[in-house]
Coordinates of C-alpha atoms and ligand atoms in Angstrom, one line a residue:
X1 CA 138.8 -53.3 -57.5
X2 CA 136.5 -52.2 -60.3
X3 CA 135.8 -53.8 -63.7
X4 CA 138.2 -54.9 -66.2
X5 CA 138.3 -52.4 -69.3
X6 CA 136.7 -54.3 -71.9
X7 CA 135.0 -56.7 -70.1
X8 CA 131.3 -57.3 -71.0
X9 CA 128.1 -57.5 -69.0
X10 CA 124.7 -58.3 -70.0
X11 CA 122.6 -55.6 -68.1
X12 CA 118.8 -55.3 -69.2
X13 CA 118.8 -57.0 -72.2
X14 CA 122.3 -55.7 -73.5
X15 CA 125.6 -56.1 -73.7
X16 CA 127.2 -53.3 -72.6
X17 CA 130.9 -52.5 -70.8
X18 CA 130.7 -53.5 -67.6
X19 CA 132.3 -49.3 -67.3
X20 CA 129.0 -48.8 -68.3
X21 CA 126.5 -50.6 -66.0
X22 CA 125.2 -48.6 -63.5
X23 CA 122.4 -49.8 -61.1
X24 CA 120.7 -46.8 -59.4
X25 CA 120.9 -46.1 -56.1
X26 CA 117.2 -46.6 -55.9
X27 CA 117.8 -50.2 -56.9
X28 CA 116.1 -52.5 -54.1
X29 CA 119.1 -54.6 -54.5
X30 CA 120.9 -52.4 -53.2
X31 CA 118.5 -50.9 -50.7
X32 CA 117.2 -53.5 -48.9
X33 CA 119.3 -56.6 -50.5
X34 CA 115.7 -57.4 -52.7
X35 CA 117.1 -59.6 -55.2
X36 CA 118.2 -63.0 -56.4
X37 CA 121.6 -64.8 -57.9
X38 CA 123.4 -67.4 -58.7
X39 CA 126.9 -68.2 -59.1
X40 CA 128.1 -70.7 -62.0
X41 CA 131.3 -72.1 -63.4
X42 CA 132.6 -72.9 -66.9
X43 CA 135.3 -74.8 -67.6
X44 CA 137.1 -75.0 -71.0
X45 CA 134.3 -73.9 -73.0
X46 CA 131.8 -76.0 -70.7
X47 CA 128.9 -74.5 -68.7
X48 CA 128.8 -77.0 -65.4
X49 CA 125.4 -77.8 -64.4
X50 CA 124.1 -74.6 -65.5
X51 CA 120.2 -76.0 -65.9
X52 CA 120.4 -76.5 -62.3
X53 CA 121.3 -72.9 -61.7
X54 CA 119.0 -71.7 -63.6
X55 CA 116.2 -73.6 -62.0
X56 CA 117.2 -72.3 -58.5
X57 CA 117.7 -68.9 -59.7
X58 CA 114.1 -69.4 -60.6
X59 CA 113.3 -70.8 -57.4
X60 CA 114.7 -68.4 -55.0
X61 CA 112.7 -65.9 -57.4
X62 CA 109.6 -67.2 -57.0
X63 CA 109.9 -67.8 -53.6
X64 CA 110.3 -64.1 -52.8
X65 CA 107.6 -63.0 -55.3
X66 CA 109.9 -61.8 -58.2
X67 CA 109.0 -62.4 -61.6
X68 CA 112.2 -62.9 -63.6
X69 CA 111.1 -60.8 -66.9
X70 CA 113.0 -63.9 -68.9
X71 CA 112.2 -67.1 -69.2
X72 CA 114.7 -70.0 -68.5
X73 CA 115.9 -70.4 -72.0
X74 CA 116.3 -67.0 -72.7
X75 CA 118.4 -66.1 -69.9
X76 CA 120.3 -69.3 -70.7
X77 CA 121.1 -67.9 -73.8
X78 CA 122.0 -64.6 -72.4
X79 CA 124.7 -66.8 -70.0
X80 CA 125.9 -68.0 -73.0
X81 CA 126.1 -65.1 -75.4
X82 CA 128.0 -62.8 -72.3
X83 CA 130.9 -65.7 -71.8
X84 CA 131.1 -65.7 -75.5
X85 CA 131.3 -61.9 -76.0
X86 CA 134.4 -61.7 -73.2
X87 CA 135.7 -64.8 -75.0
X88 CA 136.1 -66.5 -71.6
X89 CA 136.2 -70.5 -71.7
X90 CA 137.6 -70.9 -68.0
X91 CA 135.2 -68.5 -66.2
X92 CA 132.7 -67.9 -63.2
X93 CA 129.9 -66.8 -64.2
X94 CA 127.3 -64.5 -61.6
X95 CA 123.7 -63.8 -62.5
X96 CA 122.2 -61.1 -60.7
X97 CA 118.0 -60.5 -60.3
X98 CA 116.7 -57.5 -58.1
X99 CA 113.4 -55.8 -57.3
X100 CA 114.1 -52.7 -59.5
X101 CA 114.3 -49.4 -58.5
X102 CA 111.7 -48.2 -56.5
X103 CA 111.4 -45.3 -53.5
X104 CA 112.7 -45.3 -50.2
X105 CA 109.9 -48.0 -48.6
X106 CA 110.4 -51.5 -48.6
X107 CA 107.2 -52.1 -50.7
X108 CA 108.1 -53.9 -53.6
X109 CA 105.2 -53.0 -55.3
X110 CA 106.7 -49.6 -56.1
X111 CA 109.7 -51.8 -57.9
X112 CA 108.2 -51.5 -61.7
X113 CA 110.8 -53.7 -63.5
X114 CA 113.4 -56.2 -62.0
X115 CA 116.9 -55.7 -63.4
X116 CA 119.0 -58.4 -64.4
X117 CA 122.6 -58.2 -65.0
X118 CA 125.5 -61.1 -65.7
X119 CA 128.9 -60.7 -65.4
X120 CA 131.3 -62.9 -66.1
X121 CA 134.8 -63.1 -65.1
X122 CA 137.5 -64.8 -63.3
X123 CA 137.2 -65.8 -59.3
X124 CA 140.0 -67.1 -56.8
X125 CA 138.3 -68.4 -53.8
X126 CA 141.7 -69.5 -51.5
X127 CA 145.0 -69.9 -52.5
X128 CA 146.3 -73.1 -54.2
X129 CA 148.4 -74.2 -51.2
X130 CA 145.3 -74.3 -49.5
X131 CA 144.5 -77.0 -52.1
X132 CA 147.5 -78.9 -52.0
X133 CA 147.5 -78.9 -48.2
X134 CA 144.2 -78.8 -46.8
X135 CA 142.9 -76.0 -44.6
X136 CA 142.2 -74.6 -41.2
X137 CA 138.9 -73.4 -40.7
X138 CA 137.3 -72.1 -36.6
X139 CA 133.8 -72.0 -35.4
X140 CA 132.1 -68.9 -35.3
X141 CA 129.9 -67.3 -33.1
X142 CA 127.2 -66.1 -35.8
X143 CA 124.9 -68.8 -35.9
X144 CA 123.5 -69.4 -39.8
X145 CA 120.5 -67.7 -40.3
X146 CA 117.3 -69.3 -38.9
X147 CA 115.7 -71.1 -41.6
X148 CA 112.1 -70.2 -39.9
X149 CA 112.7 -67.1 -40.4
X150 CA 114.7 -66.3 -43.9
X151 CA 115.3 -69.5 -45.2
X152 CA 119.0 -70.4 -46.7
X153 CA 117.7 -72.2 -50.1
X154 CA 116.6 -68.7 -50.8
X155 CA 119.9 -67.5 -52.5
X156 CA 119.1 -63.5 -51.9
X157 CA 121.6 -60.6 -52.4
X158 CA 121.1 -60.5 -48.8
X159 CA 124.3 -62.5 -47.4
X160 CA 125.1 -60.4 -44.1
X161 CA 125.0 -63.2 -42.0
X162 CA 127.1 -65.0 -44.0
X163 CA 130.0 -61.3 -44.4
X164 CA 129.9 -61.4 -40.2
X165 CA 130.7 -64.8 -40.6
X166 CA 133.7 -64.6 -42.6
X167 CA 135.2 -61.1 -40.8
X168 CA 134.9 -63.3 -37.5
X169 CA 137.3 -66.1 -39.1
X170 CA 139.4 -63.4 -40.8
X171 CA 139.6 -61.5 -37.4
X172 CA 141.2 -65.1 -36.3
X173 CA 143.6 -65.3 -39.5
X174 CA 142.0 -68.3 -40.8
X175 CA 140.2 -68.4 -44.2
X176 CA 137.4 -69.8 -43.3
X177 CA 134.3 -69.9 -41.1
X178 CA 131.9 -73.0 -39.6
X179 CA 128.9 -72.0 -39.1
X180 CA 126.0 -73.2 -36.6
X181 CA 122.4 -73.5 -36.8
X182 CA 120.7 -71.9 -33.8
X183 CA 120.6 -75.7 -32.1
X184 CA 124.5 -76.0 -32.3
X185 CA 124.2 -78.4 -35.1
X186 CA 126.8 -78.2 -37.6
X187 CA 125.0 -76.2 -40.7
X188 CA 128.1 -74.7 -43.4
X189 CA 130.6 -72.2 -44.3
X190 CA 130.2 -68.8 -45.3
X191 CA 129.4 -69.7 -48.9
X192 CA 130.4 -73.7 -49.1
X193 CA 128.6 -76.8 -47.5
X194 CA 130.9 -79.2 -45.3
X195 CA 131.4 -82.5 -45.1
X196 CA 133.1 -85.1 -43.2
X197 CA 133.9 -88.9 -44.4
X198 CA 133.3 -91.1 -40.7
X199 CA 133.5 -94.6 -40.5
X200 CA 134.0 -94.7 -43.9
X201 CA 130.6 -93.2 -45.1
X202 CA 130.4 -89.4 -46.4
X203 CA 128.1 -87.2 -44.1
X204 CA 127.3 -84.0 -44.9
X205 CA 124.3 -82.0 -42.9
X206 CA 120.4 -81.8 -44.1
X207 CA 118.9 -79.2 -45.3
X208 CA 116.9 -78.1 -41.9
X209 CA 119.7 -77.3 -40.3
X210 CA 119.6 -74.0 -42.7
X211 CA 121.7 -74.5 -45.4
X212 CA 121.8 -74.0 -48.8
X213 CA 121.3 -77.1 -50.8
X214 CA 124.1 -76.5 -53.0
X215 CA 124.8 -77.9 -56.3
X216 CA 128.0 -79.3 -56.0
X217 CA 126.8 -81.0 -52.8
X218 CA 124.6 -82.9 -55.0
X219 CA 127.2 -84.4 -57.2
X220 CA 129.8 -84.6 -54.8
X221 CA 127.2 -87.1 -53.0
X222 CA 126.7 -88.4 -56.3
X223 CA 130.4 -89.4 -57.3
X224 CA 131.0 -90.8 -53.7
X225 CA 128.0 -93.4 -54.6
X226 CA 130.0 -94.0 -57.9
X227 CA 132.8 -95.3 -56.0
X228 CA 131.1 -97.0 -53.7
X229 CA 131.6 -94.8 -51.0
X230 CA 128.4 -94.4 -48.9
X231 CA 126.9 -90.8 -48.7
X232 CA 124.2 -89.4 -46.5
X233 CA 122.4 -86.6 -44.9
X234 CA 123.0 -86.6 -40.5
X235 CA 122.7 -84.3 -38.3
X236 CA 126.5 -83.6 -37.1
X237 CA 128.0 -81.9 -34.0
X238 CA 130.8 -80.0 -34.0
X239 CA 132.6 -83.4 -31.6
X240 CA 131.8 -85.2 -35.1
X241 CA 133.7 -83.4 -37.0
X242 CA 136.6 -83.1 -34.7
X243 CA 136.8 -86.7 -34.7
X244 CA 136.0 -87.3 -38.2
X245 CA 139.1 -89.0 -40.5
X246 CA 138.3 -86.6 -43.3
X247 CA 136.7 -83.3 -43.9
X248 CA 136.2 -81.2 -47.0
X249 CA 134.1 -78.0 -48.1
X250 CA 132.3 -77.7 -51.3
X251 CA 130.9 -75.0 -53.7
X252 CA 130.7 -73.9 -57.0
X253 CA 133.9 -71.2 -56.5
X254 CA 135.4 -73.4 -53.9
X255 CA 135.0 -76.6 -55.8
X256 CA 136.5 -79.3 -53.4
X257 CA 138.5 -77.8 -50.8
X258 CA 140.1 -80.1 -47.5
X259 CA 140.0 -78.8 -44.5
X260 CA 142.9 -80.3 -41.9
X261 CA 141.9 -78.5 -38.9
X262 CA 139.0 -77.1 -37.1
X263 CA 139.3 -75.2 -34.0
X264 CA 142.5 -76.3 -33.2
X265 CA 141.7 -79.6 -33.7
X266 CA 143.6 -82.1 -36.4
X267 CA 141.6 -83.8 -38.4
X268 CA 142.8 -87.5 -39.4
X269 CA 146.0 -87.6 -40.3
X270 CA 146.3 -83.8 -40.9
X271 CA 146.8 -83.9 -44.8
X272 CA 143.8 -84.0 -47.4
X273 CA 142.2 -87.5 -47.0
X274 CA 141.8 -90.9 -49.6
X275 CA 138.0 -90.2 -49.9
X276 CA 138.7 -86.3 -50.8
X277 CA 141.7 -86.0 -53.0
X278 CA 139.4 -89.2 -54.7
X279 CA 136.7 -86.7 -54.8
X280 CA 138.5 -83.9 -56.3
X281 CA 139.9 -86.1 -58.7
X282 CA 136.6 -87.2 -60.1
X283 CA 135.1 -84.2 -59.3
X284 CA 138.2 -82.3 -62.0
X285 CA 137.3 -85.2 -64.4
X286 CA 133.5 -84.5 -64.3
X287 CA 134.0 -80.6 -65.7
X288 CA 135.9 -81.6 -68.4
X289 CA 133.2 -83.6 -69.7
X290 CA 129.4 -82.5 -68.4
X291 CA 128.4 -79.0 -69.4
X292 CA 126.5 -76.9 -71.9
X293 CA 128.4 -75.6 -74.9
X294 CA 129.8 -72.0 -74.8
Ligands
LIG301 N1 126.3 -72.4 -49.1 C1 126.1 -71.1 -49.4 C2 125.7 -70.2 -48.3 C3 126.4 -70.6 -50.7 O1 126.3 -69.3 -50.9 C4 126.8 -71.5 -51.7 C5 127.1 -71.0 -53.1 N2 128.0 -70.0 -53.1 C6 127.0 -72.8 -51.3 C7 126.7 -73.2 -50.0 C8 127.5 -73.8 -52.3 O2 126.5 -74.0 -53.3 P1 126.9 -74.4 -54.8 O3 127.6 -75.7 -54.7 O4 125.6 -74.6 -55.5 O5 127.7 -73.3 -55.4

């Protein structure tokens, strides 16, 4: 699938038709997955915690040495201006940050100017019955990347261990994938964090593990503590999870998403659980409300 006709992308300071942007083959994003992004969400006209995206678009930058040739409020204003110019109030938005073009080493010295490009569009994650339902999802054998040595909170263009993921749970016909940390501690999915509700308390795994902290963990733990529902960080196994009442994935194209079955296993009572359909609930309610102005 290519671009829509007509659709608009800001690409180096422009808006131009997404036909038109063209990132060289030179592009260290493309070479050697050099580069930075985020994924973001509006919803009817409102930008959902798009500050926060922005700071860890800035983060994972500065972590890998790559100065962002905007600052925060202008490329806040370029989010803006590119959901505007496709007229999209209900959208998902992608930022995109790489090393430049350079030459055919890895030095990113030789990388002159980073380019930056937005696009903003439409994404389907899983299908709706999925939603209604709940899902199955199966352990994989790639292990999540080793946080020692390329760290997850980094949110590169580098997401192969997270693509070998996914084929391995697609190879089994499910949608989606668990993945481990190297310790067989539960870590996430292929681009979701998981949680389970035990005893009555929301657990979801630390950051250690190798995960990336993601920003609808944060308020998902946030609108459990609303309703009084205890949520914290723990180490899990996969046994916790197997025997956990309810269990749910989270992430900014995901949103809230059950999940009824892990390898094999039922979880609860096999349908979408109190604590999550509460969750989704609130969750729905919160986008309608928080968010910057399109
Ligand atoms: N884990 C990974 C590996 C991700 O790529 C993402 C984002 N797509 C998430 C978790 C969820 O993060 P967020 O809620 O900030 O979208």
């Amino acid at each position: 699938m290519g671009p829509k006709t007509g659709l608009k992308v800001y690409f180096d300071g422009k808006l131009v038709d997404a036909s038109q942007a063209k990132v060289s083959i030179y592009d260290h994003g493309l070479l050697y997955g050099d580069g930075v992004f985020e994924g973001i969400r509006s919803y009817n006209g409102l930008v959902f915690k798009l500050k926060e995206h922005i700071d860890r678009l800035y983060e994972s930058a500065h972590t890998i040495l790559l100065k962002i040739p905007l600052t925060k409020t202008e490329l806040t204003k370029a989010v803006i201006g590119t959901l505007k110019a496709n007229h999209l109030r209900d959208g998902y938005i992608r930022v995109v940050v790489t090393r430049g073009v350079g030459d055919l080493g890895l030095d990113p010295r030789k990388c002159l100017r980073p380019t930056v490009f937005i696009i903003t569009d439409k994404i389907t994650l899983y299908p709706e019955k999925l939603y209604k339902e709940g899902m199955e999802i199966i352990t994989v054998p790639t292990p999540r990347n080793l946080p020692e040595a390329l760290n997850p909170q980094i949110k590169s263009l580098n997401y192969l261990n997270n693509i070998l993921a996914k084929i391995e749970a697609t190879n089994a016909g499910v949608a989606e994938a668990l993945m481990l940390g190297a310790q067989g501690y539960v870590a996430e999915c292929t681009g979701e964090n998981i949680f389970i509700v035990r005893d009555g308390v929301l657990k979801t795994p630390p950051p250690y593990v190798g995960i990336l902290k993601g920003i609808t963990r944060g308020c998902v733990m946030e609108l459990a503590r609303k309703i009084r529902v205890p949520a914290a960080e723990e180490m899990l196994t996969r046994h916790d999870l197997y025997n956990a009442e309810e269990c749910f994935l989270t992430g900014t194209a995901a949103e809230i998403a059950p999940i009824v079955k892990i390898d094999g296993r039922v979880i609860g009572s096999g349908r979408p659980g109190r604590v999550t359909l509460r969750l989704m609930a609130d969750f729905r309610k919160l986008t309608k409300t928080d968010g910057v102005r399109v």
